Tab-separated table of C-alpha atoms in Angstrom:
chain	number	residue	atom	x	y	z
A	4	MET	CA	-3.430	63.609	28.685
A	5	ALA	CA	-4.718	63.874	24.984
A	6	GLY	CA	-6.273	60.787	23.783
A	7	ILE	CA	-4.916	58.635	20.741
A	8	LYS	CA	-4.860	60.004	17.391
A	9	VAL	CA	-4.110	58.224	14.003
A	10	PHE	CA	-3.067	60.706	11.335
A	11	GLY	CA	-3.776	58.581	7.948
A	12	HIS	CA	-6.228	57.621	5.111
A	13	PRO	CA	-8.737	54.813	5.822
A	14	ALA	CA	-7.722	53.381	2.358
A	15	SER	CA	-4.207	53.007	3.286
A	16	THR	CA	-3.076	49.518	4.122
A	17	ALA	CA	-0.667	50.869	6.685
A	18	THR	CA	-3.384	53.075	8.403
A	19	ARG	CA	-5.845	50.249	8.513
A	20	ARG	CA	-3.085	47.988	10.136
A	21	VAL	CA	-3.111	50.463	13.059
A	22	LEU	CA	-6.883	50.903	13.216
A	23	ILE	CA	-7.293	46.989	13.194
A	24	ALA	CA	-4.828	46.820	16.257
A	25	LEU	CA	-6.766	49.715	18.078
A	26	GLN	CA	-10.030	47.863	17.497
A	27	GLU	CA	-8.798	44.582	18.708
A	28	LYS	CA	-7.549	46.240	21.940
A	29	ASP	CA	-10.775	47.947	22.308
A	30	VAL	CA	-9.009	51.333	22.720
A	31	ASP	CA	-10.851	54.715	21.816
A	32	PHE	CA	-9.108	56.751	19.226
A	33	GLU	CA	-9.571	59.513	16.607
A	34	LEU	CA	-8.550	59.060	13.195
A	35	VAL	CA	-7.559	62.352	11.604
A	36	HIS	CA	-7.957	62.303	7.740
A	37	VAL	CA	-4.756	62.980	5.625
A	38	GLU	CA	-5.919	63.285	2.011
A	39	LEU	CA	-3.407	61.373	-0.010
A	40	LYS	CA	-4.581	62.370	-3.281
A	41	ASP	CA	-3.907	66.157	-2.495
A	42	GLY	CA	-0.442	65.019	-1.449
A	43	GLU	CA	-1.161	66.322	2.150
A	44	HIS	CA	1.235	63.701	3.527
A	45	LYS	CA	4.022	65.432	1.833
A	46	LYS	CA	3.460	68.790	3.430
A	47	GLN	CA	3.510	70.346	6.894
A	48	PRO	CA	1.982	69.956	9.145
A	49	PHE	CA	2.129	66.189	8.506
A	50	LEU	CA	5.926	66.126	7.732
A	51	SER	CA	6.424	67.306	11.317
A	52	ARG	CA	4.620	63.933	12.480
A	53	ASN	CA	6.554	61.709	9.932
A	54	PRO	CA	9.397	63.133	7.990
A	55	PHE	CA	9.204	60.585	5.427
A	56	GLY	CA	5.942	61.551	4.213
A	57	LYS	CA	3.907	58.285	4.991
A	58	VAL	CA	0.666	57.554	6.593
A	59	PRO	CA	-0.045	56.801	9.344
A	60	ALA	CA	1.460	59.024	11.885
A	61	PHE	CA	0.478	58.248	15.734
A	62	GLU	CA	-0.052	60.184	18.829
A	63	ASP	CA	-0.819	58.865	22.380
A	64	GLY	CA	-0.705	62.059	24.262
A	65	ASP	CA	2.546	63.318	23.941
A	66	PHE	CA	4.241	60.110	22.740
A	67	LYS	CA	4.702	60.387	19.078
A	68	LEU	CA	5.478	57.337	16.474
A	69	PHE	CA	5.524	56.525	13.008
A	70	GLU	CA	5.722	53.164	10.920
A	71	SER	CA	2.522	51.037	11.154
A	72	ARG	CA	4.117	47.906	12.206
A	73	ALA	CA	6.006	49.609	15.207
A	74	ILE	CA	2.686	51.430	16.137
A	75	THR	CA	0.933	48.071	16.386
A	76	GLN	CA	3.714	46.723	18.584
A	77	TYR	CA	3.403	49.636	20.890
A	78	ILE	CA	-0.325	49.399	20.818
A	79	ALA	CA	-0.119	45.625	21.764
A	80	HIS	CA	2.486	46.080	24.435
A	81	GLU	CA	1.080	49.446	25.883
A	82	TYR	CA	-2.441	48.229	26.062
A	83	ALA	CA	-1.709	44.491	26.864
A	84	ASP	CA	-4.356	44.500	29.475
A	85	LYS	CA	-7.167	45.553	27.128
A	86	GLY	CA	-9.203	43.944	24.244
A	87	ASN	CA	-7.627	40.830	22.581
A	88	GLN	CA	-4.218	39.315	23.405
A	89	LEU	CA	-1.979	40.427	20.227
A	90	LEU	CA	1.254	39.097	21.662
A	91	SER	CA	2.273	35.657	22.593
A	92	PRO	CA	4.353	35.602	25.962
A	93	GLY	CA	7.695	33.818	26.369
A	94	SER	CA	10.996	34.448	24.874
A	95	LYS	CA	10.569	31.493	22.228
A	96	ASN	CA	6.937	32.641	21.234
A	97	MET	CA	8.120	36.284	20.967
A	98	ALA	CA	11.019	35.098	18.614
A	99	ILE	CA	8.296	33.321	16.395
A	100	LEU	CA	6.310	36.249	16.644
A	101	ALA	CA	9.199	38.509	15.566
A	102	MET	CA	10.079	36.193	12.732
A	103	GLY	CA	6.367	36.188	11.395
A	104	MET	CA	6.244	39.944	11.359
A	105	GLU	CA	9.465	40.127	9.399
A	106	ILE	CA	8.121	37.611	6.868
A	107	GLU	CA	5.009	39.418	6.484
A	108	ALA	CA	6.797	42.691	6.185
A	109	HIS	CA	9.587	41.733	3.567
A	110	GLU	CA	8.055	38.629	1.739
A	111	PHE	CA	4.306	38.738	1.917
A	112	ASP	CA	3.679	42.486	1.870
A	113	SER	CA	5.925	43.351	-1.013
A	114	VAL	CA	4.116	40.870	-3.258
A	115	ALA	CA	0.514	41.517	-2.121
A	116	SER	CA	1.154	45.347	-2.157
A	117	LYS	CA	2.244	45.275	-5.967
A	118	LEU	CA	-1.017	43.238	-6.659
A	119	GLY	CA	-2.982	45.576	-4.657
A	120	TRP	CA	-1.507	48.514	-6.397
A	121	GLU	CA	-2.136	47.031	-9.864
A	122	GLN	CA	-5.465	45.832	-9.509
A	123	ILE	CA	-7.208	48.409	-6.997
A	124	PHE	CA	-5.249	51.754	-6.587
A	125	LYS	CA	-4.043	52.202	-10.050
A	126	ASN	CA	-8.047	52.031	-10.894
A	127	PHE	CA	-8.459	54.776	-7.896
A	128	PHE	CA	-6.004	57.106	-9.735
A	129	GLY	CA	-7.149	56.566	-13.188
A	130	LEU	CA	-4.260	54.297	-14.135
A	131	THR	CA	-4.310	51.137	-16.108
A	132	THR	CA	-3.226	47.721	-14.630
A	133	ASP	CA	-0.298	46.118	-16.088
A	134	GLN	CA	-1.420	42.410	-16.401
A	135	ALA	CA	2.244	41.223	-16.854
A	136	VAL	CA	2.932	42.522	-13.190
A	137	VAL	CA	0.007	40.737	-11.898
A	138	LYS	CA	0.625	37.474	-13.488
A	139	GLU	CA	4.411	37.757	-12.324
A	140	GLU	CA	3.519	38.608	-8.646
A	141	GLU	CA	0.747	35.882	-8.368
A	142	GLU	CA	3.454	33.115	-8.710
A	143	ALA	CA	4.833	34.325	-5.228
A	144	ARG	CA	4.071	31.991	-2.268
A	145	LEU	CA	1.571	33.472	0.066
A	146	GLY	CA	1.706	30.368	2.900
A	147	GLU	CA	-0.731	28.568	4.775
A	148	SER	CA	-1.475	27.949	8.399
A	149	LYS	CA	-4.409	28.363	10.978
A	150	CYS	CA	-2.586	31.232	12.674
A	151	LEU	CA	0.856	32.306	11.461
A	152	ALA	CA	2.782	32.551	14.647
A	153	CYS	CA	1.120	30.654	17.053
A	154	ASP	CA	-2.248	29.070	18.169
A	155	HIS	CA	-3.946	32.191	18.540
A	156	PHE	CA	-4.417	35.507	16.628
A	157	THR	CA	-1.554	37.914	16.874
A	158	LEU	CA	0.091	41.002	15.178
A	159	VAL	CA	1.599	38.764	12.133
A	160	ASP	CA	-2.047	37.706	11.392
A	161	LEU	CA	-3.291	41.184	11.890
A	162	HIS	CA	-0.633	42.760	9.680
A	163	HIS	CA	-1.732	40.738	6.700
A	164	ILE	CA	-5.317	41.919	6.801
A	165	PRO	CA	-5.395	45.244	5.217
A	166	VAL	CA	-3.916	44.008	1.814
A	167	ILE	CA	-5.824	40.816	2.022
A	168	GLN	CA	-8.915	42.619	2.390
A	169	TYR	CA	-8.306	44.518	-0.953
A	170	LEU	CA	-7.093	41.465	-2.872
A	171	LEU	CA	-10.301	39.578	-2.006
A	172	GLY	CA	-11.947	42.011	-4.307
A	173	THR	CA	-9.694	41.027	-7.367
A	174	PRO	CA	-9.058	38.111	-9.362
A	175	THR	CA	-6.051	37.240	-7.147
A	176	LYS	CA	-8.613	36.006	-4.614
A	177	LYS	CA	-8.166	32.741	-6.332
A	178	LEU	CA	-4.616	32.149	-4.761
A	179	PHE	CA	-6.426	32.220	-1.413
A	180	GLU	CA	-9.304	30.079	-2.433
A	181	GLU	CA	-7.180	27.462	-4.206
A	182	ARG	CA	-5.487	26.480	-0.809
A	183	PRO	CA	-7.825	24.980	1.871
A	184	HIS	CA	-5.668	26.355	4.894
A	185	VAL	CA	-5.033	29.739	3.471
A	186	SER	CA	-8.532	30.097	2.480
A	187	ALA	CA	-9.898	29.219	6.091
A	188	TRP	CA	-7.051	31.361	7.546
A	189	VAL	CA	-8.140	34.424	5.572
A	190	ALA	CA	-11.748	33.730	6.082
A	191	ASP	CA	-10.914	33.808	10.188
A	192	ILE	CA	-8.793	36.948	10.167
A	193	THR	CA	-10.919	39.031	7.715
A	194	SER	CA	-14.174	38.030	9.371
A	195	ARG	CA	-12.945	39.631	12.900
A	196	PRO	CA	-15.027	42.494	14.250
A	197	SER	CA	-11.823	44.504	13.941
A	198	SER	CA	-11.463	43.848	10.326
A	199	GLN	CA	-15.168	44.681	9.707
A	200	LYS	CA	-15.167	47.953	11.477
A	201	ILE	CA	-12.229	49.464	9.402
A	202	LEU	CA	-13.811	48.522	5.892
A	203	LEU	CA	-14.918	51.523	3.745
């Protein structure tokens, strides 16, 4: 059986989400670079891996998957006996975990990704930051807790890391620093070895 391959770009927050999960599980993998600037993700052969043309795509032998959050859930379940536990056993704990992942995907990520686009990625593409958008999005609540789903690090916390890593290099960092619980949580999750290994 062939090993794990992640088809993506190391600057992509979605790709980073998957890479962190693999690092947490201490599973060997190969990152197959997909050049976003050249639109490689919108052409074949990448479209055969993800018809929506978004990174990452994932292969574990002959099993293929796309959508980063689905991939991290697969990794957490398939490799449950390896590395760090990313799930919280029991139906109530899993319901809280699922709720946290939904909140991250639909509430946090939409705000944080807009801030990341405006303050980081626009510069990457030679575009100008729209400060009005930044100010509007900074008003959104980012939350506070030691860990978001339970008493230990889970996929909910992991899913936040890629965008937070970028925002810590922008003026939006103040939103984390102004909230002691959020600041402690951000420091904890971004200092994990898996988080450090995927930094550019």
